[in-house]
mmCIF file of C-alpha atoms and ligand atoms in Angstrom:
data_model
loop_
_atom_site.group_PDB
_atom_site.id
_atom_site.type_symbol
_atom_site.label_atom_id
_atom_site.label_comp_id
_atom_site.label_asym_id
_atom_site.label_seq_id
_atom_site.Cartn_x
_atom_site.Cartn_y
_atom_site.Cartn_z
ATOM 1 C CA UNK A 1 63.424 168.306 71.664
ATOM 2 C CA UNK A 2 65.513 165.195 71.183
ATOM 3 C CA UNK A 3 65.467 162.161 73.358
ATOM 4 C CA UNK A 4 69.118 162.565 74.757
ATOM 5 C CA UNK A 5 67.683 166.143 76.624
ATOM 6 C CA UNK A 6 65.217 164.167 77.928
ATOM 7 C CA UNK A 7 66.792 162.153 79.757
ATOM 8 C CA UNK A 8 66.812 162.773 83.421
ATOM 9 C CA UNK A 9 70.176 163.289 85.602
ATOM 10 C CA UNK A 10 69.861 159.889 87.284
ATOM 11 C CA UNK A 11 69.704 158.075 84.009
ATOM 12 C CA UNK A 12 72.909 159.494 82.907
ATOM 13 C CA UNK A 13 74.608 158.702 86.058
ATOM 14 C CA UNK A 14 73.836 154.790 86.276
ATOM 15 C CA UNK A 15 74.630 154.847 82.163
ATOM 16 C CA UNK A 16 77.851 156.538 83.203
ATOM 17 C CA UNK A 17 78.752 154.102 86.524
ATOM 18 C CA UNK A 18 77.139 151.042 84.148
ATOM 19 C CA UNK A 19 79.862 151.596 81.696
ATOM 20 C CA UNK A 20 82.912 152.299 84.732
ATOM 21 C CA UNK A 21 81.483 148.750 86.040
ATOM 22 C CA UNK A 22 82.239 147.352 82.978
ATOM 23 C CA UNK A 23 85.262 148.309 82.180
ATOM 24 C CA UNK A 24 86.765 147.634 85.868
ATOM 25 C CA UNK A 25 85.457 143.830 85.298
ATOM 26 C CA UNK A 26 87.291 143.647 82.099
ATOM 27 C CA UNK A 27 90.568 144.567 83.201
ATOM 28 C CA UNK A 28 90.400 142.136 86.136
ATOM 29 C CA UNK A 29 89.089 139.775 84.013
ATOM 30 C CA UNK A 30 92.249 140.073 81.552
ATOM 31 C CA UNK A 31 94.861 140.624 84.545
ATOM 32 C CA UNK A 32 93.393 137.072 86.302
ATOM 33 C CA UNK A 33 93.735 135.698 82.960
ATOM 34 C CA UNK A 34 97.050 136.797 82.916
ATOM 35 C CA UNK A 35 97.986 135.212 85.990
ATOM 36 C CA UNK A 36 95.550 132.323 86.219
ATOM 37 C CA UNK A 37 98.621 129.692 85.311
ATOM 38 C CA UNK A 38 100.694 130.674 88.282
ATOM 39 C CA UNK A 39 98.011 130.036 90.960
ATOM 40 C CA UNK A 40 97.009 126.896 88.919
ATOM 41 C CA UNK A 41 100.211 125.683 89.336
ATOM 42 C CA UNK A 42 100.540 126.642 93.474
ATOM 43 C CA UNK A 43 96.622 124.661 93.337
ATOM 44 C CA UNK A 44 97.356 121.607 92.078
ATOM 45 C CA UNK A 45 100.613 120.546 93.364
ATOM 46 C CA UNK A 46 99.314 119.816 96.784
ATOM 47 C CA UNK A 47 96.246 118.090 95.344
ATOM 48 C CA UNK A 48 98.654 116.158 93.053
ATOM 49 C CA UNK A 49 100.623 115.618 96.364
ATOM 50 C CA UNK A 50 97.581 114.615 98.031
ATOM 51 C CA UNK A 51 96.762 111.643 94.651
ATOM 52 C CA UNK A 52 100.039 110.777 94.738
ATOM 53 C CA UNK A 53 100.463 109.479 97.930
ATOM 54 C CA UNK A 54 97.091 107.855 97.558
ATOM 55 C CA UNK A 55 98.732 106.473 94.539
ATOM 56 C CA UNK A 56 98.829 102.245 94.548
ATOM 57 C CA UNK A 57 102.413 101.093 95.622
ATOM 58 C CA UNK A 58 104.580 99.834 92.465
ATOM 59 C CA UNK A 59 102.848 102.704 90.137
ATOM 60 C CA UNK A 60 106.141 104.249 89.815
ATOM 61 C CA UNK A 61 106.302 107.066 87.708
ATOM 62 C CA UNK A 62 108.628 107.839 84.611
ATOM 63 C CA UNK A 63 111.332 110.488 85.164
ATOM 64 C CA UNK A 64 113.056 110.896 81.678
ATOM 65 C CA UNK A 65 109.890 110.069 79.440
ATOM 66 C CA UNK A 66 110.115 110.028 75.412
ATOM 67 C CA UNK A 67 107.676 111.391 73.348
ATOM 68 C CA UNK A 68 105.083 109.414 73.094
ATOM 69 C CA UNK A 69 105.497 107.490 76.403
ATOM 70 C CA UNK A 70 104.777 110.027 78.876
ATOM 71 C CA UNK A 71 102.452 109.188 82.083
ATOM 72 C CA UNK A 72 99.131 110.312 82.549
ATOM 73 C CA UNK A 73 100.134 112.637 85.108
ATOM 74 C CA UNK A 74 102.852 113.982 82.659
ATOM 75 C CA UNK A 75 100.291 114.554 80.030
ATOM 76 C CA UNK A 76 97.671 116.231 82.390
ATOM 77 C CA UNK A 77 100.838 118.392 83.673
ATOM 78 C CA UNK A 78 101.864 119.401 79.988
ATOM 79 C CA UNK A 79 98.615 120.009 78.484
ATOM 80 C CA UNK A 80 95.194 119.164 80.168
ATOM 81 C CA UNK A 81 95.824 121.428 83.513
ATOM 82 C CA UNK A 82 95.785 124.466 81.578
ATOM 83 C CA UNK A 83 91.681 123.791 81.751
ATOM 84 C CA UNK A 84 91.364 121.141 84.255
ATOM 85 C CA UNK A 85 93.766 122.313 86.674
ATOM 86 C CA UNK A 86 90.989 125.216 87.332
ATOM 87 C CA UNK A 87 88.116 123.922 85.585
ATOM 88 C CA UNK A 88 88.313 126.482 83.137
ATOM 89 C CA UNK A 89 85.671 126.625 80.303
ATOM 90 C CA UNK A 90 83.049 123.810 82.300
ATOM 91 C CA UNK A 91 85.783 121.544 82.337
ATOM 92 C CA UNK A 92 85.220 118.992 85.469
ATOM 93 C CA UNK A 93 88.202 119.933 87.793
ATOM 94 C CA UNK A 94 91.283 118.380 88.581
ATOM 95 C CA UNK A 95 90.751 116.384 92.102
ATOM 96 C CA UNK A 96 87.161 117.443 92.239
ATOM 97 C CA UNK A 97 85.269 114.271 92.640
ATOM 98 C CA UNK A 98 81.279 115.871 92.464
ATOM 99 C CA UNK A 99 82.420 117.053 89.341
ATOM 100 C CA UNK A 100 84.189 114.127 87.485
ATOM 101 C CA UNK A 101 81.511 111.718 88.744
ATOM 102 C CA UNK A 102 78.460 112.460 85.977
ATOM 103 C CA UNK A 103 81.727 112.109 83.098
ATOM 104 C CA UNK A 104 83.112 108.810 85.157
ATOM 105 C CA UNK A 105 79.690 107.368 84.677
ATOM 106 C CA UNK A 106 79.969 107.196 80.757
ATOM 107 C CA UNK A 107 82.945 104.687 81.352
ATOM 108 C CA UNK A 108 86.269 104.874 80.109
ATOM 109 C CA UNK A 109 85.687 104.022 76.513
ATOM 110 C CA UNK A 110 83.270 107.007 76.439
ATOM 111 C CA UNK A 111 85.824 109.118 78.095
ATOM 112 C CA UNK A 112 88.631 108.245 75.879
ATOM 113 C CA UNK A 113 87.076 108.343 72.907
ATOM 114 C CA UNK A 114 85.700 112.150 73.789
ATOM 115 C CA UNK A 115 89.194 113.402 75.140
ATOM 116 C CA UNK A 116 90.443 111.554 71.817
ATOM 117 C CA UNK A 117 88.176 113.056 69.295
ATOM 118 C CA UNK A 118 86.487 116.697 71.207
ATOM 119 C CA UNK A 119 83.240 117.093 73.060
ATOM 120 C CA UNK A 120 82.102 120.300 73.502
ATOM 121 C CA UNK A 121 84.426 122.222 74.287
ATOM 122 C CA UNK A 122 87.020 119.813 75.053
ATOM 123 C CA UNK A 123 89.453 119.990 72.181
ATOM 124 C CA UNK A 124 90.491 116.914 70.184
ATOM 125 C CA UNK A 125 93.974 115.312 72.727
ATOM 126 C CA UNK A 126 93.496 119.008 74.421
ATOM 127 C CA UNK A 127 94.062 120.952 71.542
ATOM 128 C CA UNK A 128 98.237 118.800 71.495
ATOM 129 C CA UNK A 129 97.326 116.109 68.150
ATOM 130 C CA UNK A 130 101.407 115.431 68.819
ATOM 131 C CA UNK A 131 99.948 113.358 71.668
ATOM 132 C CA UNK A 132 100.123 109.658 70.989
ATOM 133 C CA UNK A 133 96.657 107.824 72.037
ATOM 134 C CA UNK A 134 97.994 106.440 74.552
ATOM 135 C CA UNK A 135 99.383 109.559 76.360
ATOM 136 C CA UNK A 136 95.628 110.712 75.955
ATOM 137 C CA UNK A 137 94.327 107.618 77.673
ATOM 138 C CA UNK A 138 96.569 107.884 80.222
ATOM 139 C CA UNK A 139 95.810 111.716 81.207
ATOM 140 C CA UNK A 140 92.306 110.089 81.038
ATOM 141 C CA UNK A 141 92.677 107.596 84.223
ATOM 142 C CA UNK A 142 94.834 109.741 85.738
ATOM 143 C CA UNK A 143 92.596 112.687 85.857
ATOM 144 C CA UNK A 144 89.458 110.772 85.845
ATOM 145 C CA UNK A 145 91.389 108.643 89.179
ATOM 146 C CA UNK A 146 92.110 111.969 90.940
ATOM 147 C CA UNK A 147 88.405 112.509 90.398
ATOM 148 C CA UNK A 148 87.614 108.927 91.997
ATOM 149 C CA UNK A 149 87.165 106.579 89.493
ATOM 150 C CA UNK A 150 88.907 103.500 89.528
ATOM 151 C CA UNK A 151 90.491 103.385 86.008
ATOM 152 C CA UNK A 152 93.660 100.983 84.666
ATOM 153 C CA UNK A 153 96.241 103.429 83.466
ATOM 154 C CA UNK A 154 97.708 102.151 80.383
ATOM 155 C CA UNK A 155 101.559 101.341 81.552
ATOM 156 C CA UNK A 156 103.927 103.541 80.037
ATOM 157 C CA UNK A 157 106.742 102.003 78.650
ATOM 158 C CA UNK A 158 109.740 102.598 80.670
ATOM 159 C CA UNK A 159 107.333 103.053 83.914
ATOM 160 C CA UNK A 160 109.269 100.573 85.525
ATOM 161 C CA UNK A 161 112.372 102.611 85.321
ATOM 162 C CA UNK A 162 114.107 99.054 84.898
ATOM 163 C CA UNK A 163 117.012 98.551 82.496
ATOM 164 C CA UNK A 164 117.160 98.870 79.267
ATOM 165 C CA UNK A 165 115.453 101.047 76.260
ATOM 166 C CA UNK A 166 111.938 101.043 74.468
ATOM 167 C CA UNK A 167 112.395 97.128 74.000
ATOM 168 C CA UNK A 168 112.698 96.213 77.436
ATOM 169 C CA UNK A 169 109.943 98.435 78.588
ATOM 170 C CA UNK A 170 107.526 96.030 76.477
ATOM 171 C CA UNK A 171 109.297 93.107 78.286
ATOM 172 C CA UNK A 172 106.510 90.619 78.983
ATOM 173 C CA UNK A 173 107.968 90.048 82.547
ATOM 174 C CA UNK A 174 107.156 93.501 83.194
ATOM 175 C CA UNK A 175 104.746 95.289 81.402
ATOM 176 C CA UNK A 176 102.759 92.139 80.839
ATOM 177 C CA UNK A 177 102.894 90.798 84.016
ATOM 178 C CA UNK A 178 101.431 94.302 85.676
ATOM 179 C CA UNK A 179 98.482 94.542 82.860
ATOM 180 C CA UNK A 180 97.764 90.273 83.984
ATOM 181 C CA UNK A 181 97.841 91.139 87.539
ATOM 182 C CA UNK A 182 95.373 94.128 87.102
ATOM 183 C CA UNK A 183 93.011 92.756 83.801
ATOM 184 C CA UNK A 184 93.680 89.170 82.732
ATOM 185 C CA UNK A 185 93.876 87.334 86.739
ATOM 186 C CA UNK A 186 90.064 87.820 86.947
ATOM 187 C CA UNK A 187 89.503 85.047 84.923
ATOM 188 C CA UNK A 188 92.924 83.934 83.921
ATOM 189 C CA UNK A 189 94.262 82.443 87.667
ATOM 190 C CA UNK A 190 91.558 80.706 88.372
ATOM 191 C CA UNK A 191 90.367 79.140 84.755
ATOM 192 C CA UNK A 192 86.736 81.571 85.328
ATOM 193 C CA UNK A 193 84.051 80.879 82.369
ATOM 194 C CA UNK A 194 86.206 78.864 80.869
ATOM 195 C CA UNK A 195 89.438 80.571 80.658
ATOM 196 C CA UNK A 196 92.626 78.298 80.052
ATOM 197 C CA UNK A 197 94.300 78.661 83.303
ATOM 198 C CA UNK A 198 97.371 80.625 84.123
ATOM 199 C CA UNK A 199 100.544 77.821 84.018
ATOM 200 C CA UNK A 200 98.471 75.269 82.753
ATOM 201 C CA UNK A 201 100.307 73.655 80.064
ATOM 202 C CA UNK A 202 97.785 71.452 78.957
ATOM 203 C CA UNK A 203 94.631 74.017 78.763
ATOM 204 C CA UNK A 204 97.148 76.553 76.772
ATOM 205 C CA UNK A 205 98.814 73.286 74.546
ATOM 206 C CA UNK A 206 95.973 73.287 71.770
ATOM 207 C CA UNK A 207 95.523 77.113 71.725
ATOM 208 C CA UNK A 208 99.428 78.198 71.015
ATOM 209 C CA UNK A 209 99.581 75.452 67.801
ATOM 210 C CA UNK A 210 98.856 77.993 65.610
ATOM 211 C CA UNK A 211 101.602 80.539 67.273
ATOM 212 C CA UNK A 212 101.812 83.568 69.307
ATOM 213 C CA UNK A 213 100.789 85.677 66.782
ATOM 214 C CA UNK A 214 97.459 83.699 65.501
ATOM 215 C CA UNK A 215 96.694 83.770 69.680
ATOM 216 C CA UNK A 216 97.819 87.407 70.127
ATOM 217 C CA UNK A 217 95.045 87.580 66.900
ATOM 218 C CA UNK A 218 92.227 85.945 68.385
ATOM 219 C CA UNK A 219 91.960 87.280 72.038
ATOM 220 C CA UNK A 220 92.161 90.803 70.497
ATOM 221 C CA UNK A 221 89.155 90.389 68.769
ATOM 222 C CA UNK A 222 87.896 88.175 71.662
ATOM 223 C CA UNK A 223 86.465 85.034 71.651
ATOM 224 C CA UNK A 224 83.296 83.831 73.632
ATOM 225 C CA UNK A 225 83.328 84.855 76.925
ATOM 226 C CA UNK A 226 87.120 86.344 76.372
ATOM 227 C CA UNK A 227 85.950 89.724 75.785
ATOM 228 C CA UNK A 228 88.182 92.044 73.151
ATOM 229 C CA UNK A 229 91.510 92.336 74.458
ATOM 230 C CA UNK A 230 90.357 90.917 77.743
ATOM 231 C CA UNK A 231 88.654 94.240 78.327
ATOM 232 C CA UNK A 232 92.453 95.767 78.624
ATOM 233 C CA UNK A 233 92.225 99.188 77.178
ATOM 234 C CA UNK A 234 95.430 100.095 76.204
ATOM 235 C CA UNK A 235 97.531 99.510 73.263
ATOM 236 C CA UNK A 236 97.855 96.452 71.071
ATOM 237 C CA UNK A 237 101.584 95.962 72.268
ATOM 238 C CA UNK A 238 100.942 96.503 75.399
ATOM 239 C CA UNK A 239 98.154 93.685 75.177
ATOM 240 C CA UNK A 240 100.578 91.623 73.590
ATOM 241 C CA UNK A 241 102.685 91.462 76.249
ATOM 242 C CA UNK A 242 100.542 89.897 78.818
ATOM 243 C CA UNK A 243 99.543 87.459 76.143
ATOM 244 C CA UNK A 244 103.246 86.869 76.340
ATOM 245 C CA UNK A 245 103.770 86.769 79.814
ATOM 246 C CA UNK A 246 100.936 84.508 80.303
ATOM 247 C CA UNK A 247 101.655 82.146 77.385
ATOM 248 C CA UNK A 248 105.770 82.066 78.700
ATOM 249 C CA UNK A 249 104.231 80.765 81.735
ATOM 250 C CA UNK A 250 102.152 78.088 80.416
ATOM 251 C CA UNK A 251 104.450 75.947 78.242
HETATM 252 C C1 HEC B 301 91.028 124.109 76.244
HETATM 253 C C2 HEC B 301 90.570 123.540 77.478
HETATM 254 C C3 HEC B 301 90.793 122.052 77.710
HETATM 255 C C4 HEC B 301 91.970 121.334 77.654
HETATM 256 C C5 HEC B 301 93.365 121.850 77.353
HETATM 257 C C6 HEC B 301 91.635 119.976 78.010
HETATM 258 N N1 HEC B 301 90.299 119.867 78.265
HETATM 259 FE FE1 HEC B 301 89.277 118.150 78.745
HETATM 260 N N2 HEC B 301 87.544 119.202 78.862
HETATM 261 C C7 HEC B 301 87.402 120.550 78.614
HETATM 262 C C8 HEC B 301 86.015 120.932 78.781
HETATM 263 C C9 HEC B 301 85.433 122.314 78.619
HETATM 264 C C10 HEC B 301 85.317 119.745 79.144
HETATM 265 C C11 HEC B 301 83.829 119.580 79.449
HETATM 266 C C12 HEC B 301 83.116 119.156 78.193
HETATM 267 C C13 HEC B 301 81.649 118.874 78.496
HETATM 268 O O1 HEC B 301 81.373 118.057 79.390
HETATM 269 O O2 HEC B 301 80.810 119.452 77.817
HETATM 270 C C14 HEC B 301 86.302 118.694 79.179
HETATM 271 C C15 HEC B 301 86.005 117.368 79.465
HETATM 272 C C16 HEC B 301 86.921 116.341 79.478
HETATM 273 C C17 HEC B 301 86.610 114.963 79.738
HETATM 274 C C18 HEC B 301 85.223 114.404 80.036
HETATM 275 C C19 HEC B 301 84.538 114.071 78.725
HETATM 276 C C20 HEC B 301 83.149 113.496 78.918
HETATM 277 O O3 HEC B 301 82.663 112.816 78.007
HETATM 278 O O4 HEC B 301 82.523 113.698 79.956
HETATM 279 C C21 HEC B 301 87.772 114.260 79.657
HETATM 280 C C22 HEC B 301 87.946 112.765 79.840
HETATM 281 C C23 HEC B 301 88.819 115.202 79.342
HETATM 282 N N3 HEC B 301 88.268 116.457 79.236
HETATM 283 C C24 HEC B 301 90.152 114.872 79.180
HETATM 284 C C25 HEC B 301 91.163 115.776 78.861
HETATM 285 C C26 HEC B 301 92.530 115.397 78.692
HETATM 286 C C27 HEC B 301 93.075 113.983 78.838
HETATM 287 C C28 HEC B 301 93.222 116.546 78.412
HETATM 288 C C29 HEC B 301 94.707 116.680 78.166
HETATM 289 C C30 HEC B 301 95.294 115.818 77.158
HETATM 290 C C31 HEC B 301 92.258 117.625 78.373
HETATM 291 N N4 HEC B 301 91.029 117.113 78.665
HETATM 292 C C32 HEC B 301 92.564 118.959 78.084
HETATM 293 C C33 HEC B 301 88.411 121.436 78.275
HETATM 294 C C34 HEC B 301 89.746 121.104 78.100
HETATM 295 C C1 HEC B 302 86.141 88.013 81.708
HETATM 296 C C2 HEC B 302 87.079 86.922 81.750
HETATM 297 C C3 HEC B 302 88.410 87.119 81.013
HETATM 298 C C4 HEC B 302 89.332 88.118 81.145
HETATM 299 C C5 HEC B 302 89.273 89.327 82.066
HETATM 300 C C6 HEC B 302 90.417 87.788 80.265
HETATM 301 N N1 HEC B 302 90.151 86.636 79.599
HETATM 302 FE FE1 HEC B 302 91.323 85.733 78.191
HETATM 303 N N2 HEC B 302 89.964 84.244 77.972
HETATM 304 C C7 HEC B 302 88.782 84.144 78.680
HETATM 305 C C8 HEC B 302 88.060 82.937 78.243
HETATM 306 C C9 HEC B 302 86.737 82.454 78.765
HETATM 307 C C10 HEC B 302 88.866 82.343 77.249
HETATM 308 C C11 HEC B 302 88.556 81.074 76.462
HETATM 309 C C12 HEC B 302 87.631 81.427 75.330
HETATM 310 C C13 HEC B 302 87.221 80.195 74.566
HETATM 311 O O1 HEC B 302 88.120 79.446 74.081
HETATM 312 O O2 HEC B 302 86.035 79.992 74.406
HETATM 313 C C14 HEC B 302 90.062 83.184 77.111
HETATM 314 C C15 HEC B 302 91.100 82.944 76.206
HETATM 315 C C16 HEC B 302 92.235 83.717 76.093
HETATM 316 C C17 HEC B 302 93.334 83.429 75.192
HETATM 317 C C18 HEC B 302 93.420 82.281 74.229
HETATM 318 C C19 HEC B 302 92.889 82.642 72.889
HETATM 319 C C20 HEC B 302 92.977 81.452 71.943
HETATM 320 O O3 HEC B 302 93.537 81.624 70.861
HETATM 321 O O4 HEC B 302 92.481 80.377 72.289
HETATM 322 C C21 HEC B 302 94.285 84.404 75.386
HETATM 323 C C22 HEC B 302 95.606 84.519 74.679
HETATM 324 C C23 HEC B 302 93.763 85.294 76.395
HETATM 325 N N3 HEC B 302 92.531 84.854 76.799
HETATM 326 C C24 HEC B 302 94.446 86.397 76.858
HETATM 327 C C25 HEC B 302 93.940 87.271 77.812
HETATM 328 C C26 HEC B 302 94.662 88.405 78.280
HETATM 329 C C27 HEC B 302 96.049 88.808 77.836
HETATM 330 C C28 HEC B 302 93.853 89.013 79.202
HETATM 331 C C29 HEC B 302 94.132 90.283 79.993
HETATM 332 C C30 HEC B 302 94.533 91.440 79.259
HETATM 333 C C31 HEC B 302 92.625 88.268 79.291
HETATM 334 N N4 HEC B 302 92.720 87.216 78.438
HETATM 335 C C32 HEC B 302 91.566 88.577 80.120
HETATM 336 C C33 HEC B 302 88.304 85.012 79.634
HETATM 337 C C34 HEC B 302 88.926 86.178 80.034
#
């Protein structure tokens, strides 16, 4: 006698509706797949509604964007809501603040340099390497904003939606002037540890002798209690720029 004739009736039936189970959760596990980006999409335009409108005033967004210069909330549109939009694969949700708050804690270099380079399974730039750094950054505070942290998004250039191309966007009247107002006035406006004062043409008369780009030099590397880049963490032009503004304004 084999083991197979042994088996009694009731076996046979819960092998039987065991395998039916299966099968039923596969194909409604491929036919959710199938649809999942559709009801992503209906999900996370009225949270996005909901951020936007909590959105500072002034953080105007790009509507023709180049490559390159797209907004964070481009970026997370284009690439990173395909698993953040539902959460897919353990990623911390779009809008969901319990879940971004362990990954806000690391800080935003942390952050970055994960979405950057992979963690898990977060894919290197979310599996798009035609994404500049900065785009990544941005999708970073963005989504890691919507989430409730309080992060600087790096300014794309052409945010403004002023005149003028990729040149103008850079424009230290601009660009430079929103990065002071939101980094560099901590210390800056009011001359704090030791900071040569916003306007003050005597404080910045020594320091530019050497010219803008020996100064542009030095406070990216930092120096005493200027921290690197004045703790501004987007890019080196963008950095330049409120070196510019600032220094325009102070001789
Ligand atoms: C293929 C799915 C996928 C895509 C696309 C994706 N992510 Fe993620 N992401 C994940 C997963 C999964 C995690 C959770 C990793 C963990 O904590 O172990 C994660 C975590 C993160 C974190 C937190 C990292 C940390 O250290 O806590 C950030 C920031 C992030 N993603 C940014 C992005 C950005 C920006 C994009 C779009 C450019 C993006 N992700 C696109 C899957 C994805
Ligand atoms: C935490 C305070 C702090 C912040 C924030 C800060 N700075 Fe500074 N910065 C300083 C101090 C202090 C000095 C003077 C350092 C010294 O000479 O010892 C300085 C000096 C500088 C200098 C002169 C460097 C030189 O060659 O002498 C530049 C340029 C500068 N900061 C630009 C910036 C810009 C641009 C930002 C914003 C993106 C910024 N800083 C944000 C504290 C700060």
């Amino acid at each position: 006698m084999s083991n197979e004739n042994n088996m009694a009736p009731g076996t046979v039936i819960k092998v039987i509706v065991g395998i039916i189970v299966f099968v039923v959760a596969a194909i409604w596990l491929l036919a959710k797949l199938a649809t999942s980006g559709y009801e992503v999409d209906a999900q996370v335009m009225t949270k996005e509604a909901i951020a936007a409108r909590l959105k500072p005033v002034g953080d105007s967004v790009a509507s023709d964007a180049s490559p390159g210069q797209r907004t964070g909330e481009q970026v997370f549109k284009a690439v990173c809501i395909s698993c953040h939009g539902t959460g897919l694969a353990g990623s911390p949700k779009f809008g969901d603040a319990a879940a971004w708050a362990p990954h806000i804690a690391k800080g935003f270099e942390t952050l970055v340099d994960h979405a950057l380079h992979g963690f898990n399974a977060m894919p290197a730039k979310g599996g798009s390497p035609d994404l500049s750094d900065d785009e990544v950054k941005r999708a970073v505070a963005y989504m890691a904003n919507a989430g409730g942290a309080k992060f600087t998004e790096p300014p794309a250039a052409g945010a403004e939606g002023a005149a003028g191309g990729a040149s103008a966007a850079l424009d230290p009247q601009v660009v430079g002037k929103k990065i002071f107002d939101s980094v560099c006035t901590a210390c800056h406006s009011t001359g704090a540890a030791g900071a040569p004062k916003f306007g003050d043409k005597a404080a910045w008369a020594p320091r530019l002798k050497p010219g803008i780009d020996e100064v542009v030099k030095i406070a990216t590397k930092g120096l005493n209690a200027m921290p690197p880049k004045g703790g501004y963490t987007g890019s080196d032009a963008e950095f330049r720029a409120a070196v510019e503004y600032m220094v325009n304004a102070s001789k």
